Amino acid sequence: MMKIVNIYNSFWGFIQKQMRRGGEGYLLITKILTIVMVVSIYGESRAQVVQDKTDVKPVMLGFRVPEEFWTHEFTIYENGVYRKQNLEIFRGKPLILDFWATWCTSCMPNFPKLDRFKQMHDDRINFLLVNSYDRDIGKITEIFEGEKFKSFRTKTPSIVFDDYLKRLFPHQAVPIYIWLDDFGVLGATSTSDFVNDAQIKVLIDRMKEEKR
C-alpha cells in the first residue's frame, strides 16, 4: 500500500512541477493524461469482453440449455442467404448440432447424411450445422456453393461466425455432435459414427413416450 502512495505522490509532484513550467510542461501533461485515458478505456473494454465470455457456462450432460440459447441472435446461412436469426423455431423438438470447420476434411461428407435423416423423420427432429472457427465468408460460401464441394451440398442451415455455442458446448475437435431433446436437455455429445438412424429413432421415440 505504501508503495502505491509513494508512486502517487511522485507522479503528482511531477505534474505540479510541469504545470509551474507552463508551455511545454502543459503540453507534456496533456499527452500523459491522454495516454492514461486511452489505457483506461482499453482496459475497461477488455475487461468487459473477458466478463462477457466468462458469463457463458458450459452445459453439463443431463442439464437443460439456458434460455439465452434460444434467444441469442446468430448469423445463419441457408439456401444461399445469410441472415440474423435466433433458435426459437427449433424449440420443442429434438435438435442435433453438428460443429464443423472449412479445414475439416471429414466434416463436409456428413452434411448429406443429415439431409437424409431430416427427410426420413420430417418435422419430428431438427439438425443445425455450427461453424465456430472460420471468419472468412468466402471460404464458407465456397463450401456450400462451390463446384469443388458440389457432392456435399446440403439443405441443412448453418450457424456461422459462432462465438457463443462453442463456449456452451466446449470441444477439442470437429466434427462433434450435440444431442438435445425436445426440452433442450443435453443428452449426449458424440462423433459422427454415433449419428445413425437407430440412435435418432431412440431420441424421437423418447419424445413420443413423454407426450403420452
PDB file of C-alpha atoms in Angstrom:
ATOM      1  CA  MET A   1       0.000   0.000   0.000  1.00  0.00           C
ATOM      2  CA  MET A   2       2.858   2.406   0.916  1.00  0.00           C
ATOM      3  CA  LYS A   3       4.451   1.746  -2.484  1.00  0.00           C
ATOM      4  CA  ILE A   4       1.263   2.835  -4.232  1.00  0.00           C
ATOM      5  CA  VAL A   5       1.086   6.013  -2.108  1.00  0.00           C
ATOM      6  CA  ASN A   6       4.734   6.836  -2.865  1.00  0.00           C
ATOM      7  CA  ILE A   7       4.175   6.341  -6.604  1.00  0.00           C
ATOM      8  CA  TYR A   8       1.094   8.569  -6.469  1.00  0.00           C
ATOM      9  CA  ASN A   9       2.985  11.305  -4.551  1.00  0.00           C
ATOM     10  CA  SER A  10       5.904  11.161  -7.002  1.00  0.00           C
ATOM     11  CA  PHE A  11       3.580  11.365 -10.004  1.00  0.00           C
ATOM     12  CA  TRP A  12       1.598  14.257  -8.532  1.00  0.00           C
ATOM     13  CA  GLY A  13       4.836  16.093  -7.701  1.00  0.00           C
ATOM     14  CA  PHE A  14       5.930  15.668 -11.312  1.00  0.00           C
ATOM     15  CA  ILE A  15       2.604  17.068 -12.567  1.00  0.00           C
ATOM     16  CA  GLN A  16       2.842  20.132 -10.318  1.00  0.00           C
ATOM     17  CA  LYS A  17       6.414  20.792 -11.490  1.00  0.00           C
ATOM     18  CA  GLN A  18       5.364  20.672 -15.129  1.00  0.00           C
ATOM     19  CA  MET A  19       2.412  22.976 -14.504  1.00  0.00           C
ATOM     20  CA  ARG A  20       4.725  25.594 -12.987  1.00  0.00           C
ATOM     21  CA  ARG A  21       6.860  25.466 -16.138  1.00  0.00           C
ATOM     22  CA  GLY A  22       3.894  26.222 -18.417  1.00  0.00           C
ATOM     23  CA  GLY A  23       4.200  25.960 -22.221  1.00  0.00           C
ATOM     24  CA  GLU A  24       5.930  22.641 -22.936  1.00  0.00           C
ATOM     25  CA  GLY A  25       5.021  21.450 -19.452  1.00  0.00           C
ATOM     26  CA  TYR A  26       1.295  21.820 -20.164  1.00  0.00           C
ATOM     27  CA  LEU A  27       1.729  20.021 -23.495  1.00  0.00           C
ATOM     28  CA  LEU A  28       3.518  17.124 -21.792  1.00  0.00           C
ATOM     29  CA  ILE A  29       0.797  16.867 -19.139  1.00  0.00           C
ATOM     30  CA  THR A  30      -1.893  16.782 -21.848  1.00  0.00           C
ATOM     31  CA  LYS A  31      -0.109  13.913 -23.619  1.00  0.00           C
ATOM     32  CA  ILE A  32       0.281  11.961 -20.380  1.00  0.00           C
ATOM     33  CA  LEU A  33      -3.377  12.370 -19.418  1.00  0.00           C
ATOM     34  CA  THR A  34      -4.465  11.363 -22.939  1.00  0.00           C
ATOM     35  CA  ILE A  35      -2.392   8.178 -22.743  1.00  0.00           C
ATOM     36  CA  VAL A  36      -3.777   7.400 -19.277  1.00  0.00           C
ATOM     37  CA  MET A  37      -7.329   7.893 -20.552  1.00  0.00           C
ATOM     38  CA  VAL A  38      -6.818   5.628 -23.605  1.00  0.00           C
ATOM     39  CA  VAL A  39      -5.222   2.895 -21.493  1.00  0.00           C
ATOM     40  CA  SER A  40      -8.074   3.141 -19.007  1.00  0.00           C
ATOM     41  CA  ILE A  41     -10.775   2.890 -21.682  1.00  0.00           C
ATOM     42  CA  TYR A  42      -8.994  -0.026 -23.397  1.00  0.00           C
ATOM     43  CA  GLY A  43      -8.625  -1.816 -20.070  1.00  0.00           C
ATOM     44  CA  GLU A  44     -12.331  -1.423 -19.313  1.00  0.00           C
ATOM     45  CA  SER A  45     -13.334  -2.683 -22.771  1.00  0.00           C
ATOM     46  CA  ARG A  46     -11.037  -5.710 -22.464  1.00  0.00           C
ATOM     47  CA  ALA A  47     -12.418  -6.423 -19.017  1.00  0.00           C
ATOM     48  CA  GLN A  48     -15.946  -6.288 -20.447  1.00  0.00           C
ATOM     49  CA  VAL A  49     -15.026  -8.783 -23.203  1.00  0.00           C
ATOM     50  CA  VAL A  50     -13.494 -11.160 -20.646  1.00  0.00           C
ATOM     51  CA  GLN A  51     -16.548 -10.798 -18.425  1.00  0.00           C
ATOM     52  CA  ASP A  52     -18.923 -11.495 -21.334  1.00  0.00           C
ATOM     53  CA  LYS A  53     -17.012 -14.671 -22.216  1.00  0.00           C
ATOM     54  CA  THR A  54     -16.853 -15.954 -18.664  1.00  0.00           C
ATOM     55  CA  ASP A  55     -20.600 -15.404 -18.274  1.00  0.00           C
ATOM     56  CA  VAL A  56     -21.262 -18.357 -20.597  1.00  0.00           C
ATOM     57  CA  LYS A  57     -21.210 -21.537 -18.539  1.00  0.00           C
ATOM     58  CA  PRO A  58     -20.859 -24.899 -20.324  1.00  0.00           C
ATOM     59  CA  VAL A  59     -23.961 -27.097 -20.306  1.00  0.00           C
ATOM     60  CA  MET A  60     -23.448 -30.295 -18.353  1.00  0.00           C
ATOM     61  CA  LEU A  61     -24.768 -33.666 -19.502  1.00  0.00           C
ATOM     62  CA  GLY A  62     -28.365 -34.100 -18.348  1.00  0.00           C
ATOM     63  CA  PHE A  63     -28.942 -30.373 -17.886  1.00  0.00           C
ATOM     64  CA  ARG A  64     -31.104 -28.018 -19.912  1.00  0.00           C
ATOM     65  CA  VAL A  65     -29.638 -25.289 -22.110  1.00  0.00           C
ATOM     66  CA  PRO A  66     -30.089 -21.736 -20.796  1.00  0.00           C
ATOM     67  CA  GLU A  67     -32.882 -19.539 -22.127  1.00  0.00           C
ATOM     68  CA  GLU A  68     -30.294 -17.477 -23.976  1.00  0.00           C
ATOM     69  CA  PHE A  69     -29.601 -20.493 -26.202  1.00  0.00           C
ATOM     70  CA  TRP A  70     -32.983 -19.928 -27.855  1.00  0.00           C
ATOM     71  CA  THR A  71     -32.984 -16.116 -27.857  1.00  0.00           C
ATOM     72  CA  HIS A  72     -29.345 -15.408 -28.797  1.00  0.00           C
ATOM     73  CA  GLU A  73     -29.054 -13.913 -32.286  1.00  0.00           C
ATOM     74  CA  PHE A  74     -26.881 -15.881 -34.701  1.00  0.00           C
ATOM     75  CA  THR A  75     -25.765 -15.436 -38.294  1.00  0.00           C
ATOM     76  CA  ILE A  76     -27.270 -18.329 -40.260  1.00  0.00           C
ATOM     77  CA  TYR A  77     -26.587 -19.448 -43.809  1.00  0.00           C
ATOM     78  CA  GLU A  78     -29.420 -21.225 -45.631  1.00  0.00           C
ATOM     79  CA  ASN A  79     -30.212 -21.615 -49.334  1.00  0.00           C
ATOM     80  CA  GLY A  80     -27.616 -19.088 -50.439  1.00  0.00           C
ATOM     81  CA  VAL A  81     -28.615 -16.384 -47.960  1.00  0.00           C
ATOM     82  CA  TYR A  82     -27.004 -15.125 -44.738  1.00  0.00           C
ATOM     83  CA  ARG A  83     -29.415 -13.738 -42.154  1.00  0.00           C
ATOM     84  CA  LYS A  84     -29.679 -12.904 -38.468  1.00  0.00           C
ATOM     85  CA  GLN A  85     -31.918 -15.271 -36.515  1.00  0.00           C
ATOM     86  CA  ASN A  86     -32.420 -16.839 -33.083  1.00  0.00           C
ATOM     87  CA  LEU A  87     -33.246 -20.503 -32.469  1.00  0.00           C
ATOM     88  CA  GLU A  88     -36.836 -20.137 -31.275  1.00  0.00           C
ATOM     89  CA  ILE A  89     -38.133 -22.040 -34.312  1.00  0.00           C
ATOM     90  CA  PHE A  90     -36.200 -25.133 -33.140  1.00  0.00           C
ATOM     91  CA  ARG A  91     -37.623 -25.112 -29.618  1.00  0.00           C
ATOM     92  CA  GLY A  92     -39.841 -28.039 -28.599  1.00  0.00           C
ATOM     93  CA  LYS A  93     -38.272 -30.698 -30.836  1.00  0.00           C
ATOM     94  CA  PRO A  94     -35.072 -32.755 -30.647  1.00  0.00           C
ATOM     95  CA  LEU A  95     -32.146 -30.844 -32.099  1.00  0.00           C
ATOM     96  CA  ILE A  96     -28.739 -32.133 -33.183  1.00  0.00           C
ATOM     97  CA  LEU A  97     -25.933 -29.599 -33.624  1.00  0.00           C
ATOM     98  CA  ASP A  98     -23.096 -30.503 -35.986  1.00  0.00           C
ATOM     99  CA  PHE A  99     -19.924 -28.484 -35.304  1.00  0.00           C
ATOM    100  CA  TRP A 100     -17.734 -28.186 -38.390  1.00  0.00           C
ATOM    101  CA  ALA A 101     -14.952 -26.116 -39.998  1.00  0.00           C
ATOM    102  CA  THR A 102     -13.865 -25.431 -43.591  1.00  0.00           C
ATOM    103  CA  TRP A 103     -10.462 -27.050 -42.968  1.00  0.00           C
ATOM    104  CA  CYS A 104     -12.056 -30.239 -41.609  1.00  0.00           C
ATOM    105  CA  THR A 105     -11.966 -32.728 -44.489  1.00  0.00           C
ATOM    106  CA  SER A 106     -14.116 -35.239 -42.607  1.00  0.00           C
ATOM    107  CA  CYS A 107     -16.855 -32.721 -41.795  1.00  0.00           C
ATOM    108  CA  MET A 108     -18.420 -31.991 -45.176  1.00  0.00           C
ATOM    109  CA  PRO A 109     -19.098 -35.626 -46.202  1.00  0.00           C
ATOM    110  CA  ASN A 110     -21.523 -35.833 -43.261  1.00  0.00           C
ATOM    111  CA  PHE A 111     -23.701 -32.965 -44.482  1.00  0.00           C
ATOM    112  CA  PRO A 112     -25.825 -35.027 -46.925  1.00  0.00           C
ATOM    113  CA  LYS A 113     -26.379 -37.618 -44.193  1.00  0.00           C
ATOM    114  CA  LEU A 114     -28.173 -35.026 -42.091  1.00  0.00           C
ATOM    115  CA  ASP A 115     -30.347 -34.159 -45.087  1.00  0.00           C
ATOM    116  CA  ARG A 116     -31.362 -37.811 -45.427  1.00  0.00           C
ATOM    117  CA  PHE A 117     -32.265 -38.082 -41.742  1.00  0.00           C
ATOM    118  CA  LYS A 118     -34.302 -34.889 -41.953  1.00  0.00           C
ATOM    119  CA  GLN A 119     -36.156 -36.229 -44.983  1.00  0.00           C
ATOM    120  CA  MET A 120     -36.831 -39.547 -43.220  1.00  0.00           C
ATOM    121  CA  HIS A 121     -38.111 -38.037 -39.968  1.00  0.00           C
ATOM    122  CA  ASP A 122     -39.512 -34.785 -41.314  1.00  0.00           C
ATOM    123  CA  ASP A 123     -40.509 -32.270 -38.640  1.00  0.00           C
ATOM    124  CA  ARG A 124     -40.025 -34.657 -35.707  1.00  0.00           C
ATOM    125  CA  ILE A 125     -36.375 -33.604 -35.378  1.00  0.00           C
ATOM    126  CA  ASN A 126     -34.140 -30.725 -36.450  1.00  0.00           C
ATOM    127  CA  PHE A 127     -30.497 -30.505 -37.487  1.00  0.00           C
ATOM    128  CA  LEU A 128     -28.270 -27.464 -37.454  1.00  0.00           C
ATOM    129  CA  LEU A 129     -24.672 -27.026 -38.596  1.00  0.00           C
ATOM    130  CA  VAL A 130     -22.421 -24.786 -36.487  1.00  0.00           C
ATOM    131  CA  ASN A 131     -19.161 -23.181 -37.599  1.00  0.00           C
ATOM    132  CA  SER A 132     -17.228 -21.592 -34.725  1.00  0.00           C
ATOM    133  CA  TYR A 133     -13.830 -21.461 -36.397  1.00  0.00           C
ATOM    134  CA  ASP A 134     -13.953 -19.636 -39.727  1.00  0.00           C
ATOM    135  CA  ARG A 135     -14.247 -15.880 -40.212  1.00  0.00           C
ATOM    136  CA  ASP A 136     -13.677 -15.821 -43.982  1.00  0.00           C
ATOM    137  CA  ILE A 137     -17.120 -15.612 -45.572  1.00  0.00           C
ATOM    138  CA  GLY A 138     -15.597 -16.501 -48.949  1.00  0.00           C
ATOM    139  CA  LYS A 139     -14.334 -19.862 -47.706  1.00  0.00           C
ATOM    140  CA  ILE A 140     -17.650 -20.629 -46.017  1.00  0.00           C
ATOM    141  CA  THR A 141     -19.659 -19.756 -49.118  1.00  0.00           C
ATOM    142  CA  GLU A 142     -17.317 -21.881 -51.245  1.00  0.00           C
ATOM    143  CA  ILE A 143     -18.144 -24.938 -49.126  1.00  0.00           C
ATOM    144  CA  PHE A 144     -21.879 -24.513 -49.681  1.00  0.00           C
ATOM    145  CA  GLU A 145     -21.894 -23.245 -53.253  1.00  0.00           C
ATOM    146  CA  GLY A 146     -18.547 -24.077 -54.881  1.00  0.00           C
ATOM    147  CA  GLU A 147     -18.171 -26.720 -57.554  1.00  0.00           C
ATOM    148  CA  LYS A 148     -15.370 -28.443 -55.645  1.00  0.00           C
ATOM    149  CA  PHE A 149     -17.797 -29.375 -52.847  1.00  0.00           C
ATOM    150  CA  LYS A 150     -20.830 -29.997 -55.037  1.00  0.00           C
ATOM    151  CA  SER A 151     -21.229 -33.592 -53.801  1.00  0.00           C
ATOM    152  CA  PHE A 152     -21.562 -32.295 -50.235  1.00  0.00           C
ATOM    153  CA  ARG A 153     -24.326 -29.782 -50.918  1.00  0.00           C
ATOM    154  CA  THR A 154     -26.819 -29.593 -48.071  1.00  0.00           C
ATOM    155  CA  LYS A 155     -30.205 -28.121 -47.218  1.00  0.00           C
ATOM    156  CA  THR A 156     -29.330 -28.073 -43.530  1.00  0.00           C
ATOM    157  CA  PRO A 157     -28.907 -24.483 -42.295  1.00  0.00           C
ATOM    158  CA  SER A 158     -25.618 -23.497 -40.686  1.00  0.00           C
ATOM    159  CA  ILE A 159     -24.740 -21.050 -37.964  1.00  0.00           C
ATOM    160  CA  VAL A 160     -21.545 -19.212 -38.950  1.00  0.00           C
ATOM    161  CA  PHE A 161     -19.147 -16.875 -37.121  1.00  0.00           C
ATOM    162  CA  ASP A 162     -20.232 -18.500 -33.857  1.00  0.00           C
ATOM    163  CA  ASP A 163     -18.632 -17.414 -30.610  1.00  0.00           C
ATOM    164  CA  TYR A 164     -21.380 -18.495 -28.211  1.00  0.00           C
ATOM    165  CA  LEU A 165     -22.158 -22.165 -28.803  1.00  0.00           C
ATOM    166  CA  LYS A 166     -18.519 -23.248 -28.720  1.00  0.00           C
ATOM    167  CA  ARG A 167     -18.393 -21.949 -25.129  1.00  0.00           C
ATOM    168  CA  LEU A 168     -21.725 -23.519 -24.258  1.00  0.00           C
ATOM    169  CA  PHE A 169     -20.544 -26.885 -25.597  1.00  0.00           C
ATOM    170  CA  PRO A 170     -16.715 -26.933 -25.317  1.00  0.00           C
ATOM    171  CA  HIS A 171     -14.904 -29.431 -27.543  1.00  0.00           C
ATOM    172  CA  GLN A 172     -11.415 -30.141 -28.822  1.00  0.00           C
ATOM    173  CA  ALA A 173     -12.083 -31.469 -32.318  1.00  0.00           C
ATOM    174  CA  VAL A 174     -14.615 -31.483 -35.140  1.00  0.00           C
ATOM    175  CA  PRO A 175     -16.892 -32.879 -36.305  1.00  0.00           C
ATOM    176  CA  ILE A 176     -18.680 -33.155 -32.973  1.00  0.00           C
ATOM    177  CA  TYR A 177     -22.404 -33.609 -32.436  1.00  0.00           C
ATOM    178  CA  ILE A 178     -24.548 -32.180 -29.647  1.00  0.00           C
ATOM    179  CA  TRP A 179     -27.788 -34.051 -28.912  1.00  0.00           C
ATOM    180  CA  LEU A 180     -30.608 -32.041 -27.343  1.00  0.00           C
ATOM    181  CA  ASP A 181     -34.026 -33.496 -26.570  1.00  0.00           C
ATOM    182  CA  ASP A 182     -37.347 -31.694 -27.011  1.00  0.00           C
ATOM    183  CA  PHE A 183     -36.884 -29.998 -23.622  1.00  0.00           C
ATOM    184  CA  GLY A 184     -33.459 -28.680 -24.572  1.00  0.00           C
ATOM    185  CA  VAL A 185     -31.689 -31.140 -22.275  1.00  0.00           C
ATOM    186  CA  LEU A 186     -28.190 -32.215 -23.317  1.00  0.00           C
ATOM    187  CA  GLY A 187     -28.475 -35.961 -23.809  1.00  0.00           C
ATOM    188  CA  ALA A 188     -25.153 -36.739 -25.477  1.00  0.00           C
ATOM    189  CA  THR A 189     -22.042 -35.471 -27.193  1.00  0.00           C
ATOM    190  CA  SER A 190     -20.839 -37.774 -29.931  1.00  0.00           C
ATOM    191  CA  THR A 191     -18.718 -38.346 -33.009  1.00  0.00           C
ATOM    192  CA  SER A 192     -20.222 -38.891 -36.456  1.00  0.00           C
ATOM    193  CA  ASP A 193     -20.294 -42.693 -36.016  1.00  0.00           C
ATOM    194  CA  PHE A 194     -22.967 -42.322 -33.365  1.00  0.00           C
ATOM    195  CA  VAL A 195     -25.204 -40.295 -35.681  1.00  0.00           C
ATOM    196  CA  ASN A 196     -27.273 -43.056 -37.257  1.00  0.00           C
ATOM    197  CA  ASP A 197     -30.934 -43.856 -37.823  1.00  0.00           C
ATOM    198  CA  ALA A 198     -31.192 -46.158 -34.808  1.00  0.00           C
ATOM    199  CA  GLN A 199     -29.959 -43.511 -32.360  1.00  0.00           C
ATOM    200  CA  ILE A 200     -32.116 -40.808 -33.895  1.00  0.00           C
ATOM    201  CA  LYS A 201     -35.189 -43.036 -33.571  1.00  0.00           C
ATOM    202  CA  VAL A 202     -34.387 -43.534 -29.889  1.00  0.00           C
ATOM    203  CA  LEU A 203     -34.350 -39.756 -29.407  1.00  0.00           C
ATOM    204  CA  ILE A 204     -37.637 -39.311 -31.279  1.00  0.00           C
ATOM    205  CA  ASP A 205     -39.369 -42.239 -29.561  1.00  0.00           C
ATOM    206  CA  ARG A 206     -38.389 -40.858 -26.157  1.00  0.00           C
ATOM    207  CA  MET A 207     -40.233 -37.670 -27.048  1.00  0.00           C
ATOM    208  CA  LYS A 208     -43.339 -39.685 -28.037  1.00  0.00           C
ATOM    209  CA  GLU A 209     -43.330 -41.530 -24.716  1.00  0.00           C
ATOM    210  CA  GLU A 210     -43.086 -38.283 -22.764  1.00  0.00           C
ATOM    211  CA  LYS A 211     -46.190 -36.947 -24.513  1.00  0.00           C
ATOM    212  CA  ARG A 212     -48.331 -39.974 -23.665  1.00  0.00           C
TER     213      ARG A 212
END
